[in-house]
mmCIF file of C-alpha atoms and ligand atoms in Angstrom:
data_model
loop_
_atom_site.group_PDB
_atom_site.id
_atom_site.type_symbol
_atom_site.label_atom_id
_atom_site.label_comp_id
_atom_site.label_asym_id
_atom_site.label_seq_id
_atom_site.Cartn_x
_atom_site.Cartn_y
_atom_site.Cartn_z
ATOM 1 C CA MET X 1 90.277 -2.133 -6.629
ATOM 2 C CA THR X 2 87.419 -0.625 -7.582
ATOM 3 C CA ALA X 3 84.284 -0.441 -5.891
ATOM 4 C CA SER X 4 81.111 -0.306 -7.403
ATOM 5 C CA LEU X 5 78.638 2.122 -4.972
ATOM 6 C CA LEU X 6 78.875 4.826 -9.087
ATOM 7 C CA LYS X 7 79.497 2.249 -11.359
ATOM 8 C CA GLY X 8 77.774 3.988 -14.435
ATOM 9 C CA LYS X 9 77.176 7.482 -12.819
ATOM 10 C CA THR X 10 79.505 10.548 -13.761
ATOM 11 C CA ALA X 11 79.927 12.473 -10.978
ATOM 12 C CA LEU X 12 81.916 16.574 -11.747
ATOM 13 C CA VAL X 13 83.915 17.974 -9.238
ATOM 14 C CA THR X 14 84.448 22.127 -9.798
ATOM 15 C CA GLY X 15 88.219 23.028 -8.882
ATOM 16 C CA SER X 16 89.058 19.557 -9.240
ATOM 17 C CA THR X 17 92.930 19.981 -10.719
ATOM 18 C CA SER X 18 94.194 20.187 -7.470
ATOM 19 C CA GLY X 19 93.765 19.972 -3.550
ATOM 20 C CA ILE X 20 90.380 18.934 -2.263
ATOM 21 C CA GLY X 21 88.518 18.936 -4.977
ATOM 22 C CA LEU X 22 90.946 16.450 -6.438
ATOM 23 C CA GLY X 23 90.607 14.392 -3.246
ATOM 24 C CA MET X 24 86.643 14.058 -4.372
ATOM 25 C CA ALA X 25 87.878 12.808 -7.268
ATOM 26 C CA ARG X 26 89.124 10.367 -6.441
ATOM 27 C CA SER X 27 87.575 9.217 -3.911
ATOM 28 C CA LEU X 28 84.191 9.199 -6.328
ATOM 29 C CA ALA X 29 86.816 6.955 -9.021
ATOM 30 C CA ALA X 30 87.668 4.421 -6.969
ATOM 31 C CA GLU X 31 83.827 4.046 -6.366
ATOM 32 C CA GLY X 32 83.570 3.408 -10.508
ATOM 33 C CA ALA X 33 82.351 7.166 -11.208
ATOM 34 C CA ASN X 34 83.034 8.515 -14.362
ATOM 35 C CA ILE X 35 84.922 12.557 -13.714
ATOM 36 C CA ILE X 36 84.848 15.633 -15.297
ATOM 37 C CA PHE X 37 87.829 17.343 -13.667
ATOM 38 C CA ASN X 38 87.212 21.293 -13.854
ATOM 39 C CA GLY X 39 89.630 24.150 -13.034
ATOM 40 C CA PHE X 40 93.145 25.225 -14.006
ATOM 41 C CA GLY X 41 96.398 24.280 -14.372
ATOM 42 C CA ASP X 42 98.783 22.730 -16.566
ATOM 43 C CA THR X 43 97.190 21.797 -19.562
ATOM 44 C CA HIS X 44 100.150 19.075 -20.338
ATOM 45 C CA GLU X 45 99.458 18.384 -15.986
ATOM 46 C CA ILE X 46 95.640 17.775 -16.268
ATOM 47 C CA ALA X 47 95.966 16.014 -20.033
ATOM 48 C CA GLN X 48 98.111 13.951 -16.876
ATOM 49 C CA LEU X 49 95.418 13.524 -14.297
ATOM 50 C CA GLN X 50 92.989 13.015 -16.384
ATOM 51 C CA SER X 51 94.621 9.787 -18.145
ATOM 52 C CA ALA X 52 96.384 8.683 -14.845
ATOM 53 C CA THR X 53 92.649 8.236 -13.150
ATOM 54 C CA ALA X 54 90.708 6.819 -16.201
ATOM 55 C CA LYS X 55 93.343 4.044 -15.592
ATOM 56 C CA GLU X 56 93.794 3.675 -12.530
ATOM 57 C CA PHE X 57 90.082 3.308 -11.442
ATOM 58 C CA GLY X 58 89.045 1.968 -15.112
ATOM 59 C CA VAL X 59 86.742 4.856 -15.559
ATOM 60 C CA GLN X 60 85.836 7.167 -18.213
ATOM 61 C CA THR X 61 87.302 10.941 -17.729
ATOM 62 C CA ALA X 62 86.775 13.832 -19.635
ATOM 63 C CA TYR X 63 88.522 17.195 -18.915
ATOM 64 C CA HIS X 64 86.034 21.546 -18.797
ATOM 65 C CA ASN X 65 87.842 24.528 -18.424
ATOM 66 C CA ALA X 66 85.324 26.608 -16.974
ATOM 67 C CA ASP X 67 85.976 29.413 -15.055
ATOM 68 C CA MET X 68 83.349 28.948 -12.145
ATOM 69 C CA SER X 69 82.229 33.154 -12.288
ATOM 70 C CA LYS X 70 81.311 33.226 -15.346
ATOM 71 C CA ALA X 71 77.680 31.504 -15.546
ATOM 72 C CA SER X 72 77.564 31.315 -19.765
ATOM 73 C CA GLU X 73 81.087 29.397 -19.766
ATOM 74 C CA ILE X 74 78.934 26.874 -16.433
ATOM 75 C CA GLU X 75 76.093 26.496 -19.327
ATOM 76 C CA THR X 76 78.844 25.487 -21.698
ATOM 77 C CA LEU X 77 79.963 23.072 -18.676
ATOM 78 C CA PHE X 78 76.786 21.666 -18.805
ATOM 79 C CA ALA X 79 76.209 21.253 -22.280
ATOM 80 C CA PHE X 80 79.832 19.679 -22.999
ATOM 81 C CA ALA X 81 78.269 16.655 -20.254
ATOM 82 C CA ALA X 82 75.028 16.175 -22.091
ATOM 83 C CA ASP X 83 77.091 15.411 -25.221
ATOM 84 C CA ARG X 84 79.600 13.343 -23.304
ATOM 85 C CA PHE X 85 78.166 11.650 -20.569
ATOM 86 C CA GLY X 86 74.118 12.261 -21.191
ATOM 87 C CA GLY X 87 74.063 14.671 -17.691
ATOM 88 C CA ILE X 88 75.549 14.562 -14.432
ATOM 89 C CA ASP X 89 74.782 11.998 -11.450
ATOM 90 C CA VAL X 90 77.267 13.384 -8.310
ATOM 91 C CA LEU X 91 77.706 16.909 -8.899
ATOM 92 C CA VAL X 92 80.625 18.129 -6.346
ATOM 93 C CA ASN X 93 80.220 22.250 -5.667
ATOM 94 C CA ASN X 94 84.117 23.072 -4.620
ATOM 95 C CA ALA X 95 85.948 25.119 -6.858
ATOM 96 C CA GLY X 96 86.543 28.193 -4.417
ATOM 97 C CA ILE X 97 89.372 30.963 -3.562
ATOM 98 C CA GLN X 98 90.018 33.047 -0.266
ATOM 99 C CA HIS X 99 91.551 36.398 -0.346
ATOM 100 C CA VAL X 100 92.109 37.610 4.153
ATOM 101 C CA ALA X 101 92.095 41.770 4.517
ATOM 102 C CA ASN X 102 89.581 43.160 7.607
ATOM 103 C CA VAL X 103 86.467 44.729 5.458
ATOM 104 C CA GLU X 104 87.414 48.170 4.965
ATOM 105 C CA ASP X 105 90.438 47.451 3.132
ATOM 106 C CA PHE X 106 88.924 44.516 1.798
ATOM 107 C CA PRO X 107 90.103 44.366 -3.006
ATOM 108 C CA VAL X 108 85.973 44.918 -4.220
ATOM 109 C CA ASP X 109 86.698 43.234 -7.223
ATOM 110 C CA LYS X 110 87.844 40.015 -4.516
ATOM 111 C CA TRP X 111 84.634 40.796 -3.052
ATOM 112 C CA ASP X 112 82.611 39.829 -6.817
ATOM 113 C CA ALA X 113 84.606 37.510 -7.735
ATOM 114 C CA ILE X 114 85.001 35.220 -4.388
ATOM 115 C CA ILE X 115 80.979 35.797 -3.741
ATOM 116 C CA ALA X 116 81.488 34.150 -8.124
ATOM 117 C CA ILE X 117 83.289 31.911 -7.424
ATOM 118 C CA ASN X 118 82.577 30.146 -3.726
ATOM 119 C CA LEU X 119 78.375 30.742 -3.703
ATOM 120 C CA THR X 120 77.175 32.180 -7.046
ATOM 121 C CA SER X 121 78.690 28.930 -8.893
ATOM 122 C CA ALA X 122 76.751 26.291 -7.255
ATOM 123 C CA PHE X 123 73.537 28.148 -7.541
ATOM 124 C CA HIS X 124 74.656 27.589 -11.155
ATOM 125 C CA THR X 125 75.024 23.874 -11.433
ATOM 126 C CA THR X 126 72.439 23.450 -9.440
ATOM 127 C CA ARG X 127 69.891 25.246 -11.262
ATOM 128 C CA LEU X 128 71.735 22.985 -14.202
ATOM 129 C CA ALA X 129 72.085 20.036 -12.485
ATOM 130 C CA LEU X 130 68.652 18.979 -10.904
ATOM 131 C CA PRO X 131 66.712 18.911 -14.590
ATOM 132 C CA TYR X 132 68.601 15.626 -15.598
ATOM 133 C CA MET X 133 68.450 14.461 -11.502
ATOM 134 C CA ARG X 134 64.784 14.466 -11.132
ATOM 135 C CA LYS X 135 64.072 13.051 -14.161
ATOM 136 C CA LYS X 136 66.355 10.444 -12.887
ATOM 137 C CA ASN X 137 65.259 10.237 -9.548
ATOM 138 C CA TRP X 138 68.929 9.564 -7.706
ATOM 139 C CA GLY X 139 70.940 12.373 -7.222
ATOM 140 C CA ARG X 140 73.433 14.110 -4.808
ATOM 141 C CA ILE X 141 74.837 17.339 -4.786
ATOM 142 C CA ILE X 142 77.600 17.865 -2.512
ATOM 143 C CA ASN X 143 78.467 21.088 -1.621
ATOM 144 C CA LEU X 144 82.238 21.958 -0.165
ATOM 145 C CA ALA X 145 81.145 25.206 2.319
ATOM 146 C CA SER X 146 83.800 24.650 5.046
ATOM 147 C CA ALA X 147 83.919 25.913 8.942
ATOM 148 C CA HIS X 148 83.378 29.442 8.299
ATOM 149 C CA GLY X 149 80.606 27.980 6.346
ATOM 150 C CA LEU X 150 78.963 27.768 10.579
ATOM 151 C CA VAL X 151 81.516 30.045 12.263
ATOM 152 C CA GLY X 152 83.632 34.108 11.472
ATOM 153 C CA SER X 153 87.078 34.657 11.437
ATOM 154 C CA ALA X 154 88.596 37.536 11.522
ATOM 155 C CA GLY X 155 89.714 38.907 8.204
ATOM 156 C CA LYS X 156 87.856 36.591 5.916
ATOM 157 C CA SER X 157 84.135 38.472 5.774
ATOM 158 C CA ALA X 158 83.977 37.515 1.869
ATOM 159 C CA TYR X 159 85.144 34.166 2.048
ATOM 160 C CA VAL X 160 82.223 33.795 5.034
ATOM 161 C CA ALA X 161 79.734 35.279 3.997
ATOM 162 C CA ALA X 162 80.306 32.942 0.638
ATOM 163 C CA LYS X 163 80.165 29.824 3.044
ATOM 164 C CA HIS X 164 77.412 30.789 4.484
ATOM 165 C CA GLY X 165 75.626 31.040 1.566
ATOM 166 C CA LEU X 166 76.147 28.357 0.635
ATOM 167 C CA VAL X 167 75.067 26.242 3.898
ATOM 168 C CA GLY X 168 72.428 28.206 2.767
ATOM 169 C CA LEU X 169 71.649 27.522 -1.019
ATOM 170 C CA THR X 170 72.432 23.469 0.935
ATOM 171 C CA LYS X 171 69.451 23.814 2.796
ATOM 172 C CA VAL X 172 66.673 25.379 0.646
ATOM 173 C CA THR X 173 67.817 22.527 -2.198
ATOM 174 C CA ALA X 174 67.906 20.057 0.210
ATOM 175 C CA LEU X 175 64.016 20.987 0.907
ATOM 176 C CA GLU X 176 62.873 21.405 -2.379
ATOM 177 C CA THR X 177 64.159 17.832 -3.243
ATOM 178 C CA ALA X 178 63.120 16.345 -0.679
ATOM 179 C CA GLN X 179 60.505 14.145 -1.909
ATOM 180 C CA THR X 180 62.994 12.663 -4.698
ATOM 181 C CA GLY X 181 65.811 10.833 -4.767
ATOM 182 C CA VAL X 182 67.819 13.605 -5.699
ATOM 183 C CA THR X 183 69.970 14.790 -2.022
ATOM 184 C CA CYS X 184 72.273 17.691 -0.906
ATOM 185 C CA ASN X 185 74.081 18.704 1.647
ATOM 186 C CA ALA X 186 77.304 20.723 2.619
ATOM 187 C CA ILE X 187 80.552 19.350 3.504
ATOM 188 C CA CYS X 188 82.534 21.982 6.472
ATOM 189 C CA PRO X 189 85.819 20.913 5.984
ATOM 190 C CA GLY X 190 88.333 22.552 8.518
ATOM 191 C CA PHE X 191 91.938 23.302 7.350
ATOM 192 C CA VAL X 192 92.654 21.549 4.993
ATOM 193 C CA LEU X 193 96.862 21.809 3.757
ATOM 194 C CA THR X 194 95.701 22.224 -0.161
ATOM 195 C CA PRO X 195 97.630 25.214 -2.078
ATOM 196 C CA LEU X 196 94.868 27.337 -0.387
ATOM 197 C CA VAL X 197 96.221 26.998 3.215
ATOM 198 C CA GLN X 198 99.806 27.238 2.055
ATOM 199 C CA LYS X 199 99.443 30.565 1.034
ATOM 200 C CA GLN X 200 97.836 31.700 4.653
ATOM 201 C CA VAL X 201 100.866 29.259 6.253
ATOM 202 C CA ASP X 202 103.219 31.514 3.885
ATOM 203 C CA THR X 203 102.021 34.500 5.321
ATOM 204 C CA ARG X 204 101.661 33.977 8.655
ATOM 205 C CA ALA X 205 105.676 33.145 8.523
ATOM 206 C CA LEU X 206 106.666 35.698 7.350
ATOM 207 C CA LYS X 207 104.955 38.327 9.333
ATOM 208 C CA GLU X 208 105.802 36.616 12.424
ATOM 209 C CA GLY X 209 109.554 35.140 11.199
ATOM 210 C CA LEU X 210 108.569 31.997 11.815
ATOM 211 C CA THR X 211 109.561 28.647 10.546
ATOM 212 C CA ASN X 212 106.607 26.897 7.399
ATOM 213 C CA ASP X 213 105.869 24.116 10.136
ATOM 214 C CA GLU X 214 105.959 26.617 12.970
ATOM 215 C CA ALA X 215 103.553 28.981 10.638
ATOM 216 C CA LYS X 216 101.888 25.303 10.331
ATOM 217 C CA LYS X 217 101.332 24.700 13.577
ATOM 218 C CA ALA X 218 100.587 28.525 15.330
ATOM 219 C CA LEU X 219 97.480 28.166 12.285
ATOM 220 C CA LEU X 220 96.069 24.903 13.606
ATOM 221 C CA ALA X 221 97.201 26.373 17.045
ATOM 222 C CA ASP X 222 94.259 29.221 16.333
ATOM 223 C CA LYS X 223 91.300 27.177 15.459
ATOM 224 C CA GLN X 224 91.651 23.125 15.646
ATOM 225 C CA PRO X 225 92.081 21.922 18.555
ATOM 226 C CA SER X 226 93.433 17.903 16.883
ATOM 227 C CA GLY X 227 95.989 20.063 15.930
ATOM 228 C CA GLU X 228 96.063 17.994 12.935
ATOM 229 C CA PHE X 229 95.129 19.288 8.951
ATOM 230 C CA VAL X 230 92.101 17.176 7.431
ATOM 231 C CA THR X 231 93.144 14.944 4.727
ATOM 232 C CA PRO X 232 91.382 15.073 0.794
ATOM 233 C CA GLU X 233 91.382 11.641 0.823
ATOM 234 C CA GLU X 234 89.485 12.153 4.601
ATOM 235 C CA LEU X 235 86.310 14.149 2.874
ATOM 236 C CA GLY X 236 86.199 12.005 -0.247
ATOM 237 C CA GLY X 237 85.358 9.127 1.994
ATOM 238 C CA LEU X 238 82.589 11.878 3.462
ATOM 239 C CA ALA X 239 80.906 12.178 0.185
ATOM 240 C CA VAL X 240 81.603 8.469 -0.622
ATOM 241 C CA PHE X 241 78.927 8.127 1.994
ATOM 242 C CA LEU X 242 76.916 11.055 1.895
ATOM 243 C CA CYS X 243 76.604 9.326 -2.162
ATOM 244 C CA SER X 244 75.533 5.557 -0.222
ATOM 245 C CA ASP X 245 72.143 4.535 -0.401
ATOM 246 C CA ALA X 246 72.821 4.724 3.978
ATOM 247 C CA ALA X 247 72.908 8.175 3.339
ATOM 248 C CA LYS X 248 69.689 9.203 1.168
ATOM 249 C CA GLN X 249 68.363 10.892 4.763
ATOM 250 C CA VAL X 250 70.620 13.098 4.995
ATOM 251 C CA ARG X 251 68.716 16.183 3.705
ATOM 252 C CA GLY X 252 70.407 19.255 4.041
ATOM 253 C CA VAL X 253 72.614 18.792 6.555
ATOM 254 C CA ALA X 254 75.767 20.651 6.988
ATOM 255 C CA TRP X 255 79.152 18.287 7.905
ATOM 256 C CA ASN X 256 81.660 19.583 9.777
ATOM 257 C CA MET X 257 85.117 17.111 9.587
ATOM 258 C CA ASP X 258 87.071 19.869 11.086
ATOM 259 C CA GLY X 259 89.265 18.701 14.386
ATOM 260 C CA GLY X 260 86.574 19.895 16.545
ATOM 261 C CA TRP X 261 86.930 23.660 14.782
ATOM 262 C CA VAL X 262 83.781 24.194 15.673
ATOM 263 C CA ALA X 263 82.357 22.726 18.937
ATOM 264 C CA GLN X 264 84.542 25.214 20.431
HETATM 265 P P1 LIG O 301 92.869 25.389 -4.003
HETATM 266 O O1 LIG O 301 93.640 26.288 -4.263
HETATM 267 O O2 LIG O 301 93.892 24.095 -3.773
HETATM 268 O O3 LIG O 301 92.198 24.125 -5.332
HETATM 269 C C1 LIG O 301 91.009 25.026 -5.645
HETATM 270 C C2 LIG O 301 90.490 24.722 -6.422
HETATM 271 O O4 LIG O 301 89.490 25.531 -7.456
HETATM 272 C C3 LIG O 301 91.462 24.496 -8.250
HETATM 273 O O5 LIG O 301 91.496 23.147 -8.521
HETATM 274 C C4 LIG O 301 91.375 25.128 -8.978
HETATM 275 O O6 LIG O 301 92.212 25.014 -10.678
HETATM 276 C C5 LIG O 301 89.996 26.103 -8.663
HETATM 277 N N1 LIG O 301 89.238 27.696 -9.004
HETATM 278 C C6 LIG O 301 89.750 28.396 -8.909
HETATM 279 N N2 LIG O 301 88.938 29.288 -9.231
HETATM 280 C C7 LIG O 301 88.400 28.436 -10.056
HETATM 281 C C8 LIG O 301 87.107 29.374 -11.381
HETATM 282 N N3 LIG O 301 87.167 31.027 -11.731
HETATM 283 N N4 LIG O 301 86.972 28.177 -11.802
HETATM 284 C C9 LIG O 301 87.250 26.916 -12.159
HETATM 285 N N5 LIG O 301 87.846 26.645 -11.073
HETATM 286 C C10 LIG O 301 88.877 27.486 -9.424
HETATM 287 O O7 LIG O 301 91.880 25.381 -2.565
HETATM 288 P P2 LIG O 301 91.008 24.080 -1.087
HETATM 289 O O8 LIG O 301 92.210 24.596 -0.525
HETATM 290 O O9 LIG O 301 91.365 22.542 -2.734
HETATM 291 O O10 LIG O 301 89.420 24.566 -1.824
HETATM 292 C C11 LIG O 301 88.502 23.676 -2.143
HETATM 293 C C12 LIG O 301 87.356 24.115 -1.696
HETATM 294 O O11 LIG O 301 87.787 23.791 -0.199
HETATM 295 C C13 LIG O 301 86.978 25.102 -1.775
HETATM 296 O O12 LIG O 301 85.609 25.269 -2.034
HETATM 297 C C14 LIG O 301 87.665 25.816 -0.151
HETATM 298 O O13 LIG O 301 86.906 27.769 0.139
HETATM 299 C C15 LIG O 301 86.959 24.861 0.636
HETATM 300 N N6 LIG O 301 87.938 24.717 1.695
HETATM 301 C C16 LIG O 301 88.874 24.887 2.066
HETATM 302 C C17 LIG O 301 89.796 24.429 3.591
HETATM 303 C C18 LIG O 301 91.212 24.708 3.353
HETATM 304 O O14 LIG O 301 91.718 24.393 4.209
HETATM 305 N N7 LIG O 301 92.322 24.365 2.418
HETATM 306 C C19 LIG O 301 88.706 24.752 4.377
HETATM 307 C C20 LIG O 301 87.485 24.478 3.933
HETATM 308 C C21 LIG O 301 86.609 24.658 2.949
#
């Protein structure tokens, strides 16, 4: 059954063809929001995702394939959103990539891509979303940062820099909108078992001669005291709370949901 917290509102979730973004999109749709999907993947599968979500939750859905590393494509996406839905009420900056290597070995093109997709894209979407949100005096901007927006890990320089930057952008956006009905907050997940993390599990299994399950346990044992992955559905629940009236004074927060990672 569809709840109605976000009925009549439109949510753009960047990078929502997979993993956490997909979980976010489904949680917002379950509250009645129309969804603009974005991200890469098989055209047929994305069309299926779009129609299945529309049918399951009784909302309108659309898809735009903007590459979030390109400002001009993000502008086209916003023009599409304005044309199709009038504008965006809930913006979830979720698209992200990872690459693991020590600083001195870090490929320069990977550094540039991570900063562009994980950080700069949120600057562009935020600057484009705010005029519409201010006009309506309501909006929710939710930035998918990470436990790595709060603490570092060896091998993840670009990712940690981008996520700390995203937490900074969150605080400034929250301050600039503090006396409006627009809020901006960051969610900082620990490990979630998505394709992004499965790649790290695979690398670990190969390097240490572990099975898939052993490599998952080893990854969690390093960082996540609960020993369990966070799920996209749990993160979606937090996003829904941040969209609610009860959260209207939650501003500029970097809210970790990480099985205890940053409590250590
Ligand atoms: P994922 O690989 O499952 O999904 C990433 C999504 O981003 C996909 O839809 C992909 O198509 C899209 N994407 C990638 N590059 C893009 C681009 N240039 N333009 C548009 N879309 C693009 O990853 P995920 O684990 O679901 O990660 C989602 C977000 O959550 C990321 O920002 C990630 O940093 C963050 N995060 C993930 C974890 C985790 O443990 N998985 C933990 C903390 C934070």
